[in-house]
Amino acid sequence: MMDNRSIGVFDSGLGGLTAVKQIMQELPKESIVYFGDTGRVPYGSRSRETIIKYSKSDMKFLLQKDVKIIVVACGTVSSVALPKLQETVPISLIGVVEAAASAAIAATKNNKIGVIGTKGTIKSGAYEKYIKSENPDIKTFSKACPLFVPLVENGHFDTMVAELVTEEYLTKIKESGVDTLILGCTHYPLLKNTIARFMGDGVTLIDAGAEVAKLLKSTLTEKNMLAEQAAKEQYKYYVSDDIDGFENLGGMFLEQTLESKVEKIDIEKY
C-alpha cells in the first residue's frame, strides 16, 4: 500500500516552513501543499473561538486539495484546538505539542524544561500538561514571547532587535537553570542562533518543526501511507495575503526560490 497524495501543512504565517523544510529532508518523495494564513497572522493573541474558526477554514482549504494527512505546524493551534479540530475532519491531524514535548523529555538531564510560545500556547498549558503526564518529576518554566512572531515575519532573525527582545523574554528562564528549551512556535527556530547564543551551550533547543517531521514520518510509515514517487509539482504554497513578502522570506529560509510557486487565495470563502 502506498499513498501518493500530498501532505497538507498549515500555519498562521511563514513559521510553518520550518516544519516543511524538515519534512522535505525526512521524506524527500512526499509532495506538500502548504497554506500560510498571512492575512490573519498572528494567531497567538486571538481567542480560542477565533483560533478554532480560522483553523477550520484552513483545513477546509487543504481538504479540497485532497491531502492524505494534515500537519498543524502552528504551535498555537496545536496547543489550543487540536482535539476539537480532529473531530471535524476525516483524516489524521498531527500537531507539534506531543512531538516537541516528547523530544524535550528525552533530552533533559536535570529535569528542568523551558517552554516558550505565543500567548495562546502558554495560556493553554498544553506543553506543561503533556510533560507532567509523562514525567511528574520534571519542572517546567514557561514564557509567552508575543513579539517573536512579528520579528520573524519581518525578517529579524539575527539582528540587534532580536537580541534585545530575546534577552527581555528569556532572562528569567535562563536564571531558572533549564537545560532544555522548547521552541513552542514554528516561527521560533528562525531565531535559533540568537536564542542559542543567549541561552548558552549547556541548553538543548527543541525545534517543534523538526520533531513534527519525525513524528509524521513514523505515522505515515506505520499506516503504509508513504508516497512511492513525488508529484510533478512537488511543492505548492498558498497564502491569504501579499505573495512578495512570503516569497522573499520563505525562499531565504527554505534555501530555494519560491518565485511563481506561491498563490494567493481568499480564505474567507472556506
Short mmCIF file of C-alpha atoms in Angstrom, two decimals:
data_model
loop_
_atom_site.label_atom_id
_atom_site.label_comp_id
_atom_site.label_asym_id
_atom_site.label_seq_id
_atom_site.Cartn_x
_atom_site.Cartn_y
_atom_site.Cartn_z
CA MET A 1 0.00 0.00 0.00
CA MET A 2 1.29 3.41 -0.99
CA ASP A 3 -0.40 6.78 -0.98
CA ASN A 4 0.89 9.38 -3.41
CA ARG A 5 -1.47 12.13 -2.27
CA SER A 6 0.10 15.25 -0.80
CA ILE A 7 0.73 16.11 2.82
CA GLY A 8 -1.16 19.21 3.91
CA VAL A 9 0.62 21.69 6.20
CA PHE A 10 -0.83 24.90 7.62
CA ASP A 11 0.36 27.70 9.86
CA SER A 12 -0.62 31.27 10.70
CA GLY A 13 2.20 32.63 8.51
CA LEU A 14 5.63 31.55 7.29
CA GLY A 15 6.77 29.89 10.53
CA GLY A 16 5.40 26.54 9.40
CA LEU A 17 8.07 26.48 6.71
CA THR A 18 10.46 25.37 9.48
CA ALA A 19 8.39 22.16 9.55
CA VAL A 20 8.22 21.98 5.74
CA LYS A 21 11.99 22.23 5.44
CA GLN A 22 12.41 19.29 7.82
CA ILE A 23 9.68 17.24 6.10
CA MET A 24 11.49 17.74 2.78
CA GLN A 25 14.66 16.29 4.36
CA GLU A 26 12.97 13.41 6.20
CA LEU A 27 10.58 12.47 3.37
CA PRO A 28 12.05 13.52 0.01
CA LYS A 29 9.45 11.64 -2.07
CA GLU A 30 6.46 13.29 -0.45
CA SER A 31 4.52 16.13 -2.06
CA ILE A 32 3.45 19.03 0.14
CA VAL A 33 0.64 21.59 -0.03
CA TYR A 34 1.37 24.48 2.33
CA PHE A 35 -1.05 27.14 3.45
CA GLY A 36 0.20 30.17 5.39
CA ASP A 37 -2.59 32.36 6.73
CA THR A 38 -0.55 35.53 6.24
CA GLY A 39 -3.65 37.73 6.11
CA ARG A 40 -4.65 36.79 9.67
CA VAL A 41 -1.24 36.24 11.33
CA PRO A 42 -0.57 36.14 14.28
CA TYR A 43 -2.89 33.54 15.87
CA GLY A 44 -1.21 33.62 19.28
CA SER A 45 -3.07 36.64 20.62
CA ARG A 46 -6.54 35.54 19.46
CA SER A 47 -9.33 33.94 21.48
CA ARG A 48 -9.82 30.17 21.45
CA GLU A 49 -13.04 30.56 19.40
CA THR A 50 -11.26 32.61 16.74
CA ILE A 51 -8.33 30.18 16.59
CA ILE A 52 -10.74 27.27 16.07
CA LYS A 53 -12.69 29.20 13.42
CA TYR A 54 -9.56 30.15 11.46
CA SER A 55 -8.15 26.61 11.70
CA LYS A 56 -11.35 25.07 10.38
CA SER A 57 -11.24 27.25 7.27
CA ASP A 58 -7.51 26.48 6.81
CA MET A 59 -8.25 22.76 6.93
CA LYS A 60 -11.25 23.03 4.63
CA PHE A 61 -8.99 24.61 2.05
CA LEU A 62 -6.38 21.83 2.39
CA LEU A 63 -9.03 19.09 2.21
CA GLN A 64 -10.06 20.47 -1.20
CA LYS A 65 -6.52 19.69 -2.34
CA ASP A 66 -7.12 16.01 -1.47
CA VAL A 67 -4.37 15.75 1.16
CA LYS A 68 -3.84 12.44 3.00
CA ILE A 69 -2.85 13.89 6.38
CA ILE A 70 -2.62 17.40 7.85
CA VAL A 71 0.32 18.74 9.84
CA VAL A 72 -0.79 21.54 12.13
CA ALA A 73 2.50 23.43 12.01
CA CYS A 74 1.17 26.15 14.28
CA GLY A 75 2.04 25.84 17.96
CA THR A 76 -0.96 27.90 19.00
CA VAL A 77 -3.48 25.75 17.11
CA SER A 78 -1.77 22.53 18.27
CA SER A 79 -1.98 23.70 21.89
CA VAL A 80 -5.41 25.26 21.91
CA ALA A 81 -7.57 23.41 19.42
CA LEU A 82 -6.18 20.09 18.17
CA PRO A 83 -8.59 17.61 19.85
CA LYS A 84 -11.55 19.80 18.88
CA LEU A 85 -10.37 20.01 15.26
CA GLN A 86 -9.70 16.27 14.96
CA GLU A 87 -13.46 15.70 15.41
CA THR A 88 -14.22 17.83 12.36
CA VAL A 89 -12.02 16.24 9.67
CA PRO A 90 -11.99 12.74 8.18
CA ILE A 91 -8.18 12.39 8.08
CA SER A 92 -5.41 12.38 10.71
CA LEU A 93 -4.01 15.58 12.17
CA ILE A 94 -0.51 15.82 13.61
CA GLY A 95 0.39 18.68 15.90
CA VAL A 96 3.67 19.97 17.24
CA VAL A 97 2.99 19.72 21.00
CA GLU A 98 3.31 15.98 21.52
CA ALA A 99 6.29 15.75 19.17
CA ALA A 100 8.27 18.59 20.77
CA ALA A 101 7.35 17.73 24.38
CA SER A 102 8.44 14.10 23.93
CA ALA A 103 11.78 15.22 22.49
CA ALA A 104 12.32 17.60 25.42
CA ILE A 105 11.56 14.88 27.98
CA ALA A 106 14.14 12.65 26.27
CA ALA A 107 16.72 15.46 26.15
CA THR A 108 16.64 16.88 29.68
CA LYS A 109 19.20 15.68 32.20
CA ASN A 110 18.33 17.92 35.15
CA ASN A 111 14.52 17.70 34.76
CA LYS A 112 14.12 21.42 34.10
CA ILE A 113 12.48 22.32 30.81
CA GLY A 114 11.72 25.81 29.49
CA VAL A 115 8.75 26.38 27.20
CA ILE A 116 8.35 29.48 25.05
CA GLY A 117 5.40 30.15 22.77
CA THR A 118 2.68 32.61 21.86
CA LYS A 119 0.25 33.93 24.47
CA GLY A 120 -2.34 31.38 23.33
CA THR A 121 0.07 28.45 23.60
CA ILE A 122 1.36 29.38 27.05
CA LYS A 123 -2.12 30.16 28.35
CA SER A 124 -3.34 26.72 27.22
CA GLY A 125 -0.70 24.94 29.33
CA ALA A 126 -0.65 22.15 26.74
CA TYR A 127 3.13 21.54 26.83
CA GLU A 128 3.20 21.57 30.63
CA LYS A 129 0.25 19.15 30.87
CA TYR A 130 1.81 16.73 28.41
CA ILE A 131 5.21 16.82 30.14
CA LYS A 132 3.65 16.33 33.61
CA SER A 133 1.59 13.39 32.37
CA GLU A 134 4.73 11.67 31.04
CA ASN A 135 7.07 12.59 33.91
CA PRO A 136 5.74 14.32 37.05
CA ASP A 137 9.31 14.97 38.30
CA ILE A 138 10.04 17.46 35.54
CA LYS A 139 9.73 21.15 36.38
CA THR A 140 8.61 23.47 33.58
CA PHE A 141 9.29 27.20 33.22
CA SER A 142 7.10 28.95 30.66
CA LYS A 143 7.11 32.32 28.99
CA ALA A 144 4.93 33.90 26.32
CA CYS A 145 7.00 35.74 23.70
CA PRO A 146 4.45 37.70 21.63
CA LEU A 147 6.99 39.84 19.77
CA PHE A 148 8.90 36.88 18.30
CA VAL A 149 6.36 36.16 15.53
CA PRO A 150 6.24 39.73 14.14
CA LEU A 151 10.06 39.88 14.34
CA VAL A 152 10.34 36.74 12.21
CA GLU A 153 7.60 37.78 9.78
CA ASN A 154 9.60 40.99 9.20
CA GLY A 155 12.92 39.24 8.63
CA HIS A 156 14.55 39.96 12.00
CA PHE A 157 16.29 36.61 12.55
CA ASP A 158 19.71 37.66 13.71
CA THR A 159 19.60 41.38 14.44
CA MET A 160 20.20 43.65 17.42
CA VAL A 161 16.44 43.98 17.84
CA ALA A 162 16.08 40.19 18.02
CA GLU A 163 18.85 40.09 20.64
CA LEU A 164 17.23 42.75 22.83
CA VAL A 165 13.82 41.06 22.75
CA THR A 166 15.39 37.64 23.43
CA GLU A 167 17.18 38.99 26.49
CA GLU A 168 13.98 40.63 27.73
CA TYR A 169 11.92 37.43 27.37
CA LEU A 170 14.41 34.72 28.32
CA THR A 171 16.42 36.13 31.24
CA LYS A 172 14.19 34.52 33.90
CA ILE A 173 14.09 31.16 32.11
CA LYS A 174 17.87 31.21 31.79
CA GLU A 175 18.24 32.02 35.50
CA SER A 176 15.96 29.10 36.43
CA GLY A 177 18.69 26.73 35.19
CA VAL A 178 16.80 24.83 32.47
CA ASP A 179 18.95 22.52 30.34
CA THR A 180 16.32 22.15 27.60
CA LEU A 181 14.17 24.78 25.90
CA ILE A 182 11.14 24.02 23.74
CA LEU A 183 10.71 26.48 20.87
CA GLY A 184 6.94 26.04 21.07
CA CYS A 185 6.08 28.04 17.97
CA THR A 186 7.29 27.12 14.48
CA HIS A 187 8.42 30.70 13.88
CA TYR A 188 10.99 30.49 16.66
CA PRO A 189 13.61 28.22 15.01
CA LEU A 190 14.28 31.16 12.69
CA LEU A 191 15.62 32.91 15.82
CA LYS A 192 17.59 29.82 16.83
CA ASN A 193 21.05 31.42 16.56
CA THR A 194 20.04 34.41 18.67
CA ILE A 195 18.31 32.24 21.28
CA ALA A 196 21.19 29.74 21.41
CA ARG A 197 23.75 32.50 21.90
CA PHE A 198 21.74 33.93 24.76
CA MET A 199 20.93 30.62 26.49
CA GLY A 200 24.48 29.25 26.16
CA ASP A 201 25.99 25.91 25.14
CA GLY A 202 24.54 23.88 28.01
CA VAL A 203 20.96 24.26 26.81
CA THR A 204 19.38 21.99 24.18
CA LEU A 205 16.89 23.76 21.92
CA ILE A 206 13.94 21.66 20.78
CA ASP A 207 12.70 22.66 17.33
CA ALA A 208 8.98 21.88 17.08
CA GLY A 209 9.12 21.72 13.26
CA ALA A 210 11.93 19.16 13.19
CA GLU A 211 10.19 16.99 15.77
CA VAL A 212 6.85 17.07 13.97
CA ALA A 213 8.60 15.93 10.75
CA LYS A 214 9.96 12.84 12.56
CA LEU A 215 6.53 12.09 14.03
CA LEU A 216 4.98 12.48 10.56
CA LYS A 217 7.47 10.03 9.07
CA SER A 218 6.76 7.36 11.69
CA THR A 219 2.98 7.89 11.38
CA LEU A 220 2.96 7.55 7.58
CA THR A 221 5.26 4.52 7.81
CA GLU A 222 3.01 2.77 10.34
CA LYS A 223 -0.10 3.46 8.28
CA ASN A 224 1.54 2.34 5.00
CA MET A 225 0.82 5.77 3.55
CA LEU A 226 4.26 6.76 2.26
CA ALA A 227 4.47 8.06 -1.30
CA GLU A 228 6.12 5.97 -3.97
CA GLN A 229 7.07 8.96 -6.06
CA ALA A 230 6.76 12.72 -5.94
CA ALA A 231 4.13 14.58 -7.92
CA LYS A 232 5.24 16.64 -10.94
CA GLU A 233 4.63 19.80 -8.96
CA GLN A 234 6.00 18.53 -5.67
CA TYR A 235 5.59 21.62 -3.51
CA LYS A 236 2.74 24.13 -3.65
CA TYR A 237 2.37 27.18 -1.44
CA TYR A 238 -0.76 29.20 -0.78
CA VAL A 239 -1.14 32.38 1.27
CA SER A 240 -4.06 34.63 2.22
CA ASP A 241 -2.19 37.92 1.74
CA ASP A 242 0.71 39.52 -0.12
CA ILE A 243 2.79 36.99 -2.07
CA ASP A 244 6.02 39.01 -2.36
CA GLY A 245 6.98 39.07 1.30
CA PHE A 246 6.29 35.37 1.64
CA GLU A 247 8.32 34.54 -1.48
CA ASN A 248 11.32 36.55 -0.30
CA LEU A 249 11.48 35.46 3.34
CA GLY A 250 10.21 31.94 2.69
CA GLY A 251 12.69 31.45 -0.14
CA MET A 252 15.55 32.66 2.03
CA PHE A 253 14.55 30.27 4.70
CA LEU A 254 13.91 27.18 2.57
CA GLU A 255 17.05 27.97 0.56
CA GLN A 256 15.18 27.61 -2.72
CA THR A 257 13.35 30.09 -4.87
CA LEU A 258 9.61 30.32 -4.34
CA GLU A 259 9.02 32.62 -7.28
CA SER A 260 5.84 31.71 -9.19
CA LYS A 261 5.24 28.81 -6.77
CA VAL A 262 3.09 30.85 -4.37
CA GLU A 263 -0.57 31.55 -4.97
CA LYS A 264 -2.87 33.90 -3.09
CA ILE A 265 -6.31 32.60 -2.13
CA ASP A 266 -9.37 34.10 -0.46
CA ILE A 267 -9.50 32.10 2.79
CA GLU A 268 -12.79 33.76 3.79
CA LYS A 269 -14.51 31.55 1.21
CA TYR A 270 -13.74 28.38 3.20
#
